[in-house]
Amino acid sequence: MSSYKEILLVNRPEDGKIGPHLFETKERTIPEPGDGEILIKQTYMSLDPAMLGWMSEDRESYIPPVELGEVMRSSGVGEVVASNHSDFAVGDKVMGMTGWTEYLVSDGSGFNKLQDGVTEEMALCVFALPGLTATTGLYNFGKPKEGETLVVTGAAGSVGSIVGQLAKADGLRVIGVVGSDEKADWIVNELGFDGAINYKTDDLEAKLTELTPDKIDVFFENTGGPIQHHIFNRMNTHGRIVVCGMIADYQSDSPAPGPNWIPLIKKRITMRGFAMPDHWGEVPQLLEKLTPYVKQGKINYRAHTIEGLSNAQKGLNMLFEGQNKGKMLVKL
Amino acid sequence: MSSYKEILLVNRPEDGKIGPHLFETKERTIPEPGDGEILIKQTYMSLDPAMLGWMSEDRESYIPPVELGEVMRSSGVGEVVASNHSDFAVGDKVMGMTGWTEYLVSDGSGFNKLQDGVTEEMALCVFALPGLTATTGLYNFGKPKEGETLVVTGAAGSVGSIVGQLAKADGLRVIGVVGSDEKADWIVNELGFDGAINYKTDDLEAKLTELTPDKIDVFFENTGGPIQHHIFNRMNTHGRIVVCGMIADYQSDSPAPGPNWIPLIKKRITMRGFAMPDHWGEVPQLLEKLTPYVKQGKINYRAHTIEGLSNAQKGLNMLFEGQNKGKMLVKL
């Protein structure tokens, strides 16, 4: 009987800060799957901004917090290493809500097999939360039209990079806001964005004005921060603002105020906050929309992969500090 | 040949302040209507918050500004006193865009006859901009459901009072925000609102919490001001915010910031700014929706009527200072 590690949430990030004191690593004996169950050995685990919400006390959020003493929540990919379930065979690669653990037993519900040709990284970078979130937000609420201009913040991030590429494929002018020149280079030269703004170094208003001569029809917000006001003020009549993330403010006790609402009236703007848990029922249609773009090679991605479950907490900090280049993954 | 007065816009309210220097009164000779034309003697004229926008330079607004030297724009009701138009007879009462004038000649386009039993005040208070705006905003964007809670600001105003009464008739809990105890008394005891908050004297957060035990599903914003943040923070999941007016901020050079957008995501809120000019094509359906409520006696209104075209500018100031009790009208 060999053992494995799992990581429990034991404290809440009261001040929004994530550190080792929040977690406790436990060594467990690898269990046998029961009747109708499978044993999964996790190989890749996803780190996502939503995790800060899952760790927090806030009962108003869209999914309940992780209880103290529970394995920290996450999605991931693993290999079936033992199966008493007729739908799963040993060797199957599956994706689902795995948690911060090296092994887990499941009755298979919520787990889907990876399709042929889909690697573990592609599964977590494109066909999991990032791609589904990008597709939902862009098409349900952004309603992009050929020839329009879209600005996306967090444009080198897991969601933003897909939003921008989908919009480019649909014939929009796409400008991305990023936090480094390296990311700016990547989204323009590798992903084909029409322009990039480095929010840390550029003159935000001047650069935005230069890059959006026809102003902005769709604003896909992943970050918050001071550039929000500039983008907001440059919206066109009947513009759409999709509010997907505010990572710049999640860890703040006193989040920065937003813009005054007068332009919403003058320009008859629609704003929509959303979160994927409302849209799980639409996943088949979302994948139907997303998959052709991927097959046509229009969706590039990059994973920022770190090694070892014990580094998960550090990876989460990198994500909130914007140090990651691409979708944060942990390889187990 | 007798004469009449009209008032031209000759300056723009650069600092948002409205005064006599913006206008010039002209004495004109009453014209004869040409072929296919009617001569209208205006009897009641409407004063509306939108007028500040119409007077301003802002070319980004939803309708073009009044040009300098033009008769100031307004809607009103008048009597046909001469007609060379087969659809209109002398004595007909008509409503349309009249302008700040005692007489005008029109080819009849944009003018509709008042229906039987509809007084001039009712026409301008309910079946003109206020009622159409309330109906559009509430039903197109607020999507009220029986048993939900609606909070409306500017609740004793021309739009807000109708929004609240429609929502009450539909079985919602309705709380209104007003600027005086007299207005609070009117909306609760005369209009049947479930509660009122005096934003000038009440403890906003405590009173709002007390009056909305099930929190807020629909926020119909007519004013802006500090209570906006409290209402925003008390929205329910999947709440709808209808942004119709921001009268508290229209005259400010540096409008107060709005709330941070994090709650839009957590609660998946939809916000929609709107203005009637986008919806003129829907007027028949809007009237079909609104008229039964009026016929059932469910829509009360009060006009705040001042006398004489020469007092129009003073009336406009009263409106922006919240001194009016009911829909501002000028009786000519």
mmCIF file of N, CA, C and O in Angstrom, chain A residues 58 60-62 215 219 221 228-229 232-233 235 237-238 241 243-246 249-250 255-262 264-275 277-278, chain B residues 58 60-62 215 219 221 228-229 232-233 235 237-238 241 243-246 249-250 255-262 264-275 277-278:
data_model
loop_
_atom_site.group_PDB
_atom_site.id
_atom_site.type_symbol
_atom_site.label_atom_id
_atom_site.label_comp_id
_atom_site.label_asym_id
_atom_site.label_seq_id
_atom_site.Cartn_x
_atom_site.Cartn_y
_atom_site.Cartn_z
ATOM 1 N N ASP A 58 -17.137 34.200 1.761
ATOM 2 C CA ASP A 58 -18.276 34.836 1.102
ATOM 3 C C ASP A 58 -19.352 33.846 0.634
ATOM 4 O O ASP A 58 -19.187 33.149 -0.349
ATOM 5 N N GLU A 60 -22.092 34.630 -0.570
ATOM 6 C CA GLU A 60 -22.894 35.215 -1.650
ATOM 7 C C GLU A 60 -22.353 34.856 -3.017
ATOM 8 O O GLU A 60 -22.939 35.184 -4.020
ATOM 9 N N SER A 61 -21.210 34.238 -3.059
ATOM 10 C CA SER A 61 -20.596 33.949 -4.345
ATOM 11 C C SER A 61 -21.401 32.870 -5.067
ATOM 12 O O SER A 61 -22.327 32.288 -4.513
ATOM 13 N N TYR A 62 -21.023 32.641 -6.321
ATOM 14 C CA TYR A 62 -21.877 31.783 -7.148
ATOM 15 C C TYR A 62 -21.719 30.304 -6.860
ATOM 16 O O TYR A 62 -22.565 29.522 -7.209
ATOM 17 N N LYS A 215 -13.130 53.803 -32.005
ATOM 18 C CA LYS A 215 -13.601 53.571 -30.628
ATOM 19 C C LYS A 215 -13.880 52.085 -30.381
ATOM 20 O O LYS A 215 -13.368 51.228 -31.114
ATOM 21 N N PHE A 219 -16.125 45.577 -24.789
ATOM 22 C CA PHE A 219 -15.085 45.651 -23.760
ATOM 23 C C PHE A 219 -15.213 44.380 -22.932
ATOM 24 O O PHE A 219 -16.212 44.177 -22.249
ATOM 25 N N GLU A 221 -13.795 42.605 -19.879
ATOM 26 C CA GLU A 221 -13.030 43.006 -18.691
ATOM 27 C C GLU A 221 -12.637 41.795 -17.859
ATOM 28 O O GLU A 221 -13.496 41.085 -17.328
ATOM 29 N N GLN A 228 -9.563 50.666 -16.878
ATOM 30 C CA GLN A 228 -11.016 50.456 -17.021
ATOM 31 C C GLN A 228 -11.738 51.762 -17.364
ATOM 32 O O GLN A 228 -12.608 51.785 -18.230
ATOM 33 N N HIS A 229 -11.369 52.848 -16.692
ATOM 34 C CA HIS A 229 -12.051 54.127 -16.919
ATOM 35 C C HIS A 229 -11.822 54.629 -18.344
ATOM 36 O O HIS A 229 -12.718 55.166 -18.978
ATOM 37 N N PHE A 232 -13.853 52.452 -20.730
ATOM 38 C CA PHE A 232 -15.263 52.789 -20.526
ATOM 39 C C PHE A 232 -15.633 54.097 -21.235
ATOM 40 O O PHE A 232 -16.680 54.196 -21.874
ATOM 41 N N ASN A 233 -14.755 55.075 -21.114
ATOM 42 C CA ASN A 233 -15.048 56.383 -21.706
ATOM 43 C C ASN A 233 -14.936 56.386 -23.229
ATOM 44 O O ASN A 233 -15.332 57.365 -23.867
ATOM 45 N N MET A 235 -16.177 53.916 -25.184
ATOM 46 C CA MET A 235 -17.168 52.990 -25.760
ATOM 47 C C MET A 235 -18.016 53.698 -26.810
ATOM 48 O O MET A 235 -18.317 54.881 -26.696
ATOM 49 N N THR A 237 -21.681 53.986 -28.974
ATOM 50 C CA THR A 237 -23.118 53.820 -28.769
ATOM 51 C C THR A 237 -23.499 52.346 -28.956
ATOM 52 O O THR A 237 -23.011 51.698 -29.864
ATOM 53 N N HIS A 238 -24.348 51.878 -28.061
ATOM 54 C CA HIS A 238 -24.804 50.483 -28.076
ATOM 55 C C HIS A 238 -23.671 49.489 -27.840
ATOM 56 O O HIS A 238 -23.759 48.324 -28.245
ATOM 57 N N ILE A 241 -20.370 45.674 -22.562
ATOM 58 C CA ILE A 241 -19.274 45.458 -21.627
ATOM 59 C C ILE A 241 -19.522 44.132 -20.919
ATOM 60 O O ILE A 241 -20.557 43.948 -20.275
ATOM 61 N N VAL A 243 -18.310 41.718 -18.093
ATOM 62 C CA VAL A 243 -17.489 41.778 -16.889
ATOM 63 C C VAL A 243 -17.244 40.355 -16.410
ATOM 64 O O VAL A 243 -18.139 39.687 -15.882
ATOM 65 N N CYS A 244 -16.037 39.894 -16.658
ATOM 66 C CA CYS A 244 -15.683 38.494 -16.425
ATOM 67 C C CYS A 244 -14.779 38.346 -15.214
ATOM 68 O O CYS A 244 -14.871 37.379 -14.482
ATOM 69 N N GLY A 245 -13.891 39.321 -15.017
ATOM 70 C CA GLY A 245 -12.952 39.223 -13.912
ATOM 71 C C GLY A 245 -12.477 40.590 -13.487
ATOM 72 O O GLY A 245 -12.505 41.543 -14.256
ATOM 73 N N MET A 246 -12.051 40.674 -12.228
ATOM 74 C CA MET A 246 -11.543 41.938 -11.668
ATOM 75 C C MET A 246 -10.326 41.590 -10.819
ATOM 76 O O MET A 246 -10.221 42.007 -9.670
ATOM 77 N N ASP A 249 -8.522 43.716 -8.308
ATOM 78 C CA ASP A 249 -9.196 44.181 -7.097
ATOM 79 C C ASP A 249 -9.589 43.073 -6.125
ATOM 80 O O ASP A 249 -10.032 43.366 -5.012
ATOM 81 N N TYR A 250 -9.454 41.813 -6.525
ATOM 82 C CA TYR A 250 -9.953 40.736 -5.672
ATOM 83 C C TYR A 250 -9.286 40.723 -4.308
ATOM 84 O O TYR A 250 -9.889 40.330 -3.316
ATOM 85 N N PRO A 255 -11.721 48.033 -2.853
ATOM 86 C CA PRO A 255 -11.550 48.051 -4.310
ATOM 87 C C PRO A 255 -11.776 49.454 -4.876
ATOM 88 O O PRO A 255 -12.624 50.207 -4.379
ATOM 89 N N ALA A 256 -11.027 49.797 -5.891
ATOM 90 C CA ALA A 256 -11.135 51.115 -6.514
ATOM 91 C C ALA A 256 -12.537 51.340 -7.067
ATOM 92 O O ALA A 256 -13.164 50.404 -7.564
ATOM 93 N N PRO A 257 -13.040 52.579 -6.996
ATOM 94 C CA PRO A 257 -14.372 52.835 -7.553
ATOM 95 C C PRO A 257 -14.403 52.638 -9.062
ATOM 96 O O PRO A 257 -13.373 52.659 -9.733
ATOM 97 N N GLY A 258 -15.601 52.445 -9.561
ATOM 98 C CA GLY A 258 -15.774 52.315 -11.007
ATOM 99 C C GLY A 258 -16.140 53.660 -11.611
ATOM 100 O O GLY A 258 -16.203 54.675 -10.919
ATOM 101 N N PRO A 259 -16.381 53.681 -12.905
ATOM 102 C CA PRO A 259 -16.765 54.930 -13.573
ATOM 103 C C PRO A 259 -18.196 55.348 -13.241
ATOM 104 O O PRO A 259 -19.052 54.510 -12.944
ATOM 105 N N ASN A 260 -18.413 56.642 -13.298
ATOM 106 C CA ASN A 260 -19.778 57.185 -13.203
ATOM 107 C C ASN A 260 -20.632 56.618 -14.340
ATOM 108 O O ASN A 260 -20.129 56.340 -15.427
ATOM 109 N N TRP A 261 -21.924 56.472 -14.076
ATOM 110 C CA TRP A 261 -22.809 55.765 -15.008
ATOM 111 C C TRP A 261 -23.381 56.626 -16.137
ATOM 112 O O TRP A 261 -24.127 56.113 -16.987
ATOM 113 N N ILE A 262 -23.080 57.917 -16.172
ATOM 114 C CA ILE A 262 -23.693 58.762 -17.205
ATOM 115 C C ILE A 262 -23.481 58.203 -18.625
ATOM 116 O O ILE A 262 -24.425 58.142 -19.419
ATOM 117 N N LEU A 264 -23.335 55.260 -19.647
ATOM 118 C CA LEU A 264 -24.222 54.119 -19.914
ATOM 119 C C LEU A 264 -25.522 54.601 -20.548
ATOM 120 O O LEU A 264 -26.101 53.914 -21.401
ATOM 121 N N ILE A 265 -25.989 55.766 -20.109
ATOM 122 C CA ILE A 265 -27.237 56.312 -20.649
ATOM 123 C C ILE A 265 -26.982 56.943 -22.017
ATOM 124 O O ILE A 265 -27.670 56.624 -22.989
ATOM 125 N N LYS A 266 -25.980 57.823 -22.074
ATOM 126 C CA LYS A 266 -25.717 58.546 -23.323
ATOM 127 C C LYS A 266 -25.494 57.582 -24.475
ATOM 128 O O LYS A 266 -25.904 57.838 -25.596
ATOM 129 N N LYS A 267 -24.796 56.480 -24.171
ATOM 130 C CA LYS A 267 -24.435 55.539 -25.237
ATOM 131 C C LYS A 267 -25.261 54.264 -25.193
ATOM 132 O O LYS A 267 -24.993 53.336 -25.948
ATOM 133 N N ARG A 268 -26.232 54.229 -24.314
ATOM 134 C CA ARG A 268 -27.144 53.059 -24.211
ATOM 135 C C ARG A 268 -26.337 51.764 -24.218
ATOM 136 O O ARG A 268 -26.494 50.895 -25.097
ATOM 137 N N ILE A 269 -25.471 51.662 -23.212
ATOM 138 C CA ILE A 269 -24.551 50.534 -23.105
ATOM 139 C C ILE A 269 -25.171 49.426 -22.263
ATOM 140 O O ILE A 269 -25.914 49.686 -21.317
ATOM 141 N N THR A 270 -24.878 48.184 -22.631
ATOM 142 C CA THR A 270 -25.261 47.036 -21.823
ATOM 143 C C THR A 270 -24.021 46.488 -21.127
ATOM 144 O O THR A 270 -22.997 46.280 -21.766
ATOM 145 N N MET A 271 -24.128 46.276 -19.818
ATOM 146 C CA MET A 271 -23.053 45.642 -19.057
ATOM 147 C C MET A 271 -23.583 44.338 -18.501
ATOM 148 O O MET A 271 -24.716 44.278 -18.017
ATOM 149 N N ARG A 272 -22.726 43.309 -18.506
ATOM 150 C CA ARG A 272 -23.203 42.028 -17.995
ATOM 151 C C ARG A 272 -22.075 41.342 -17.242
ATOM 152 O O ARG A 272 -21.031 41.047 -17.827
ATOM 153 N N GLY A 273 -22.270 41.120 -15.962
ATOM 154 C CA GLY A 273 -21.366 40.274 -15.206
ATOM 155 C C GLY A 273 -21.811 38.830 -15.347
ATOM 156 O O GLY A 273 -23.004 38.555 -15.390
ATOM 157 N N PHE A 274 -20.855 37.928 -15.439
ATOM 158 C CA PHE A 274 -21.256 36.518 -15.587
ATOM 159 C C PHE A 274 -20.222 35.614 -14.938
ATOM 160 O O PHE A 274 -19.098 36.036 -14.645
ATOM 161 N N ALA A 275 -20.616 34.389 -14.720
ATOM 162 C CA ALA A 275 -19.706 33.373 -14.192
ATOM 163 C C ALA A 275 -20.169 32.029 -14.735
ATOM 164 O O ALA A 275 -21.376 31.793 -14.890
ATOM 165 N N PRO A 277 -20.576 28.959 -13.674
ATOM 166 C CA PRO A 277 -21.547 28.047 -13.058
ATOM 167 C C PRO A 277 -22.986 28.251 -13.520
ATOM 168 O O PRO A 277 -23.790 27.318 -13.476
ATOM 169 N N ASP A 278 -23.338 29.448 -13.987
ATOM 170 C CA ASP A 278 -24.681 29.655 -14.541
ATOM 171 C C ASP A 278 -24.853 28.962 -15.882
ATOM 172 O O ASP A 278 -25.984 28.869 -16.387
ATOM 173 N N ASP B 58 -22.476 68.572 -26.562
ATOM 174 C CA ASP B 58 -22.119 67.166 -26.700
ATOM 175 C C ASP B 58 -22.736 66.500 -27.931
ATOM 176 O O ASP B 58 -23.915 66.191 -27.975
ATOM 177 N N GLU B 60 -22.083 63.621 -28.892
ATOM 178 C CA GLU B 60 -22.145 62.172 -28.694
ATOM 179 C C GLU B 60 -23.482 61.733 -28.138
ATOM 180 O O GLU B 60 -23.740 60.558 -27.990
ATOM 181 N N SER B 61 -24.325 62.653 -27.766
ATOM 182 C CA SER B 61 -25.586 62.299 -27.140
ATOM 183 C C SER B 61 -26.501 61.655 -28.174
ATOM 184 O O SER B 61 -26.207 61.616 -29.356
ATOM 185 N N TYR B 62 -27.614 61.142 -27.671
ATOM 186 C CA TYR B 62 -28.451 60.325 -28.549
ATOM 187 C C TYR B 62 -29.295 61.143 -29.512
ATOM 188 O O TYR B 62 -29.757 60.630 -30.507
ATOM 189 N N LYS B 215 -33.612 41.836 -0.070
ATOM 190 C CA LYS B 215 -32.689 42.529 -0.967
ATOM 191 C C LYS B 215 -33.410 43.032 -2.236
ATOM 192 O O LYS B 215 -34.637 43.180 -2.229
ATOM 193 N N PHE B 219 -33.196 47.545 -9.868
ATOM 194 C CA PHE B 219 -32.795 48.891 -9.437
ATOM 195 C C PHE B 219 -33.026 49.801 -10.640
ATOM 196 O O PHE B 219 -32.368 49.663 -11.663
ATOM 197 N N GLU B 221 -32.614 53.371 -11.843
ATOM 198 C CA GLU B 221 -31.809 54.525 -11.430
ATOM 199 C C GLU B 221 -32.182 55.768 -12.245
ATOM 200 O O GLU B 221 -32.005 55.802 -13.471
ATOM 201 N N GLN B 228 -26.690 55.365 -4.573
ATOM 202 C CA GLN B 228 -26.447 54.391 -5.639
ATOM 203 C C GLN B 228 -25.581 53.220 -5.138
ATOM 204 O O GLN B 228 -25.861 52.060 -5.440
ATOM 205 N N HIS B 229 -24.530 53.545 -4.391
ATOM 206 C CA HIS B 229 -23.616 52.504 -3.917
ATOM 207 C C HIS B 229 -24.324 51.537 -2.965
ATOM 208 O O HIS B 229 -24.092 50.335 -3.019
ATOM 209 N N PHE B 232 -26.675 49.354 -5.042
ATOM 210 C CA PHE B 232 -25.843 48.442 -5.839
ATOM 211 C C PHE B 232 -25.337 47.271 -4.987
ATOM 212 O O PHE B 232 -25.357 46.119 -5.421
ATOM 213 N N ASN B 233 -24.903 47.586 -3.784
ATOM 214 C CA ASN B 233 -24.344 46.544 -2.914
ATOM 215 C C ASN B 233 -25.406 45.608 -2.356
ATOM 216 O O ASN B 233 -25.071 44.586 -1.772
ATOM 217 N N MET B 235 -27.934 44.339 -4.212
ATOM 218 C CA MET B 235 -28.610 43.624 -5.307
ATOM 219 C C MET B 235 -28.568 42.114 -5.083
ATOM 220 O O MET B 235 -27.620 41.571 -4.535
ATOM 221 N N THR B 237 -28.598 38.158 -6.672
ATOM 222 C CA THR B 237 -28.091 37.407 -7.820
ATOM 223 C C THR B 237 -29.057 37.551 -9.002
ATOM 224 O O THR B 237 -30.269 37.499 -8.826
ATOM 225 N N HIS B 238 -28.483 37.744 -10.174
ATOM 226 C CA HIS B 238 -29.253 37.926 -11.408
ATOM 227 C C HIS B 238 -30.142 39.171 -11.387
ATOM 228 O O HIS B 238 -31.151 39.240 -12.095
ATOM 229 N N ILE B 241 -30.202 46.195 -13.369
ATOM 230 C CA ILE B 241 -30.081 47.620 -13.073
ATOM 231 C C ILE B 241 -30.398 48.392 -14.344
ATOM 232 O O ILE B 241 -29.744 48.207 -15.374
ATOM 233 N N VAL B 243 -30.495 51.917 -16.045
ATOM 234 C CA VAL B 243 -29.915 53.244 -15.832
ATOM 235 C C VAL B 243 -30.604 54.215 -16.779
ATOM 236 O O VAL B 243 -30.383 54.219 -17.987
ATOM 237 N N CYS B 244 -31.482 54.992 -16.182
ATOM 238 C CA CYS B 244 -32.370 55.872 -16.959
ATOM 239 C C CYS B 244 -31.954 57.325 -16.830
ATOM 240 O O CYS B 244 -32.068 58.098 -17.771
ATOM 241 N N GLY B 245 -31.462 57.695 -15.652
ATOM 242 C CA GLY B 245 -31.107 59.089 -15.425
ATOM 243 C C GLY B 245 -30.077 59.214 -14.322
ATOM 244 O O GLY B 245 -29.955 58.339 -13.462
ATOM 245 N N MET B 246 -29.328 60.303 -14.389
ATOM 246 C CA MET B 246 -28.293 60.567 -13.378
ATOM 247 C C MET B 246 -28.359 62.050 -13.054
ATOM 248 O O MET B 246 -27.359 62.750 -13.058
ATOM 249 N N ASP B 249 -25.861 64.202 -11.217
ATOM 250 C CA ASP B 249 -24.508 64.407 -11.747
ATOM 251 C C ASP B 249 -24.455 65.183 -13.057
ATOM 252 O O ASP B 249 -23.377 65.539 -13.511
ATOM 253 N N TYR B 250 -25.607 65.442 -13.682
ATOM 254 C CA TYR B 250 -25.583 66.054 -15.010
ATOM 255 C C TYR B 250 -24.906 67.416 -15.006
ATOM 256 O O TYR B 250 -24.307 67.823 -15.985
ATOM 257 N N PRO B 255 -18.270 64.231 -12.233
ATOM 258 C CA PRO B 255 -19.295 63.368 -11.630
ATOM 259 C C PRO B 255 -18.685 62.351 -10.677
ATOM 260 O O PRO B 255 -17.570 61.869 -10.903
ATOM 261 N N ALA B 256 -19.392 62.046 -9.621
ATOM 262 C CA ALA B 256 -18.904 61.108 -8.608
ATOM 263 C C ALA B 256 -18.672 59.734 -9.233
ATOM 264 O O ALA B 256 -19.415 59.310 -10.111
ATOM 265 N N PRO B 257 -17.633 59.029 -8.754
ATOM 266 C CA PRO B 257 -17.388 57.688 -9.307
ATOM 267 C C PRO B 257 -18.518 56.731 -8.980
ATOM 268 O O PRO B 257 -19.305 56.950 -8.055
ATOM 269 N N GLY B 258 -18.595 55.674 -9.751
ATOM 270 C CA GLY B 258 -19.586 54.634 -9.508
ATOM 271 C C GLY B 258 -18.988 53.528 -8.667
ATOM 272 O O GLY B 258 -17.839 53.600 -8.260
ATOM 273 N N PRO B 259 -19.771 52.485 -8.406
ATOM 274 C CA PRO B 259 -19.265 51.368 -7.610
ATOM 275 C C PRO B 259 -18.272 50.508 -8.401
ATOM 276 O O PRO B 259 -18.343 50.438 -9.622
ATOM 277 N N ASN B 260 -17.392 49.854 -7.673
ATOM 278 C CA ASN B 260 -16.517 48.846 -8.256
ATOM 279 C C ASN B 260 -17.365 47.713 -8.860
ATOM 280 O O ASN B 260 -18.449 47.414 -8.366
ATOM 281 N N TRP B 261 -16.837 47.090 -9.906
ATOM 282 C CA TRP B 261 -17.642 46.130 -10.674
ATOM 283 C C TRP B 261 -17.645 44.697 -10.132
ATOM 284 O O TRP B 261 -18.306 43.822 -10.711
ATOM 285 N N ILE B 262 -16.902 44.430 -9.061
ATOM 286 C CA ILE B 262 -16.847 43.036 -8.576
ATOM 287 C C ILE B 262 -18.244 42.432 -8.349
ATOM 288 O O ILE B 262 -18.506 41.301 -8.772
ATOM 289 N N LEU B 264 -20.918 42.867 -9.894
ATOM 290 C CA LEU B 264 -21.550 42.489 -11.172
ATOM 291 C C LEU B 264 -21.228 41.048 -11.525
ATOM 292 O O LEU B 264 -22.062 40.331 -12.101
ATOM 293 N N ILE B 265 -19.999 40.625 -11.204
ATOM 294 C CA ILE B 265 -19.593 39.245 -11.509
ATOM 295 C C ILE B 265 -20.191 38.289 -10.488
ATOM 296 O O ILE B 265 -20.837 37.311 -10.843
ATOM 297 N N LYS B 266 -19.957 38.602 -9.209
ATOM 298 C CA LYS B 266 -20.418 37.695 -8.148
ATOM 299 C C LYS B 266 -21.907 37.418 -8.275
ATOM 300 O O LYS B 266 -22.368 36.314 -8.026
ATOM 301 N N LYS B 267 -22.664 38.455 -8.637
ATOM 302 C CA LYS B 267 -24.122 38.303 -8.674
ATOM 303 C C LYS B 267 -24.661 38.226 -10.097
ATOM 304 O O LYS B 267 -25.874 38.221 -10.290
ATOM 305 N N ARG B 268 -23.765 38.188 -11.070
ATOM 306 C CA ARG B 268 -24.175 38.071 -12.486
ATOM 307 C C ARG B 268 -25.307 39.056 -12.808
ATOM 308 O O ARG B 268 -26.416 38.663 -13.202
ATOM 309 N N ILE B 269 -24.982 40.322 -12.619
ATOM 310 C CA ILE B 269 -25.968 41.393 -12.780
ATOM 311 C C ILE B 269 -25.933 41.934 -14.201
ATOM 312 O O ILE B 269 -24.872 41.999 -14.826
ATOM 313 N N THR B 270 -27.082 42.312 -14.708
ATOM 314 C CA THR B 270 -27.170 42.997 -15.993
ATOM 315 C C THR B 270 -27.475 44.471 -15.741
ATOM 316 O O THR B 270 -28.392 44.798 -14.992
ATOM 317 N N MET B 271 -26.704 45.343 -16.382
ATOM 318 C CA MET B 271 -26.968 46.783 -16.310
ATOM 319 C C MET B 271 -27.265 47.265 -17.713
ATOM 320 O O MET B 271 -26.596 46.870 -18.660
ATOM 321 N N ARG B 272 -28.236 48.180 -17.821
ATOM 322 C CA ARG B 272 -28.583 48.656 -19.147
ATOM 323 C C ARG B 272 -28.913 50.137 -19.091
ATOM 324 O O ARG B 272 -29.838 50.534 -18.390
ATOM 325 N N GLY B 273 -28.112 50.923 -19.789
ATOM 326 C CA GLY B 273 -28.470 52.315 -19.979
ATOM 327 C C GLY B 273 -29.367 52.436 -21.199
ATOM 328 O O GLY B 273 -29.188 51.713 -22.171
ATOM 329 N N PHE B 274 -30.340 53.330 -21.126
ATOM 330 C CA PHE B 274 -31.230 53.453 -22.290
ATOM 331 C C PHE B 274 -31.746 54.873 -22.399
ATOM 332 O O PHE B 274 -31.662 55.668 -21.462
ATOM 333 N N ALA B 275 -32.259 55.195 -23.561
ATOM 334 C CA ALA B 275 -32.883 56.495 -23.795
ATOM 335 C C ALA B 275 -33.978 56.294 -24.833
ATOM 336 O O ALA B 275 -33.838 55.473 -25.751
ATOM 337 N N PRO B 277 -35.146 57.786 -27.493
ATOM 338 C CA PRO B 277 -35.026 57.885 -28.951
ATOM 339 C C PRO B 277 -34.723 56.549 -29.648
ATOM 340 O O PRO B 277 -35.048 56.391 -30.820
ATOM 341 N N ASP B 278 -34.126 55.592 -28.934
ATOM 342 C CA ASP B 278 -33.918 54.267 -29.529
ATOM 343 C C ASP B 278 -35.219 53.492 -29.675
ATOM 344 O O ASP B 278 -35.243 52.453 -30.338
#
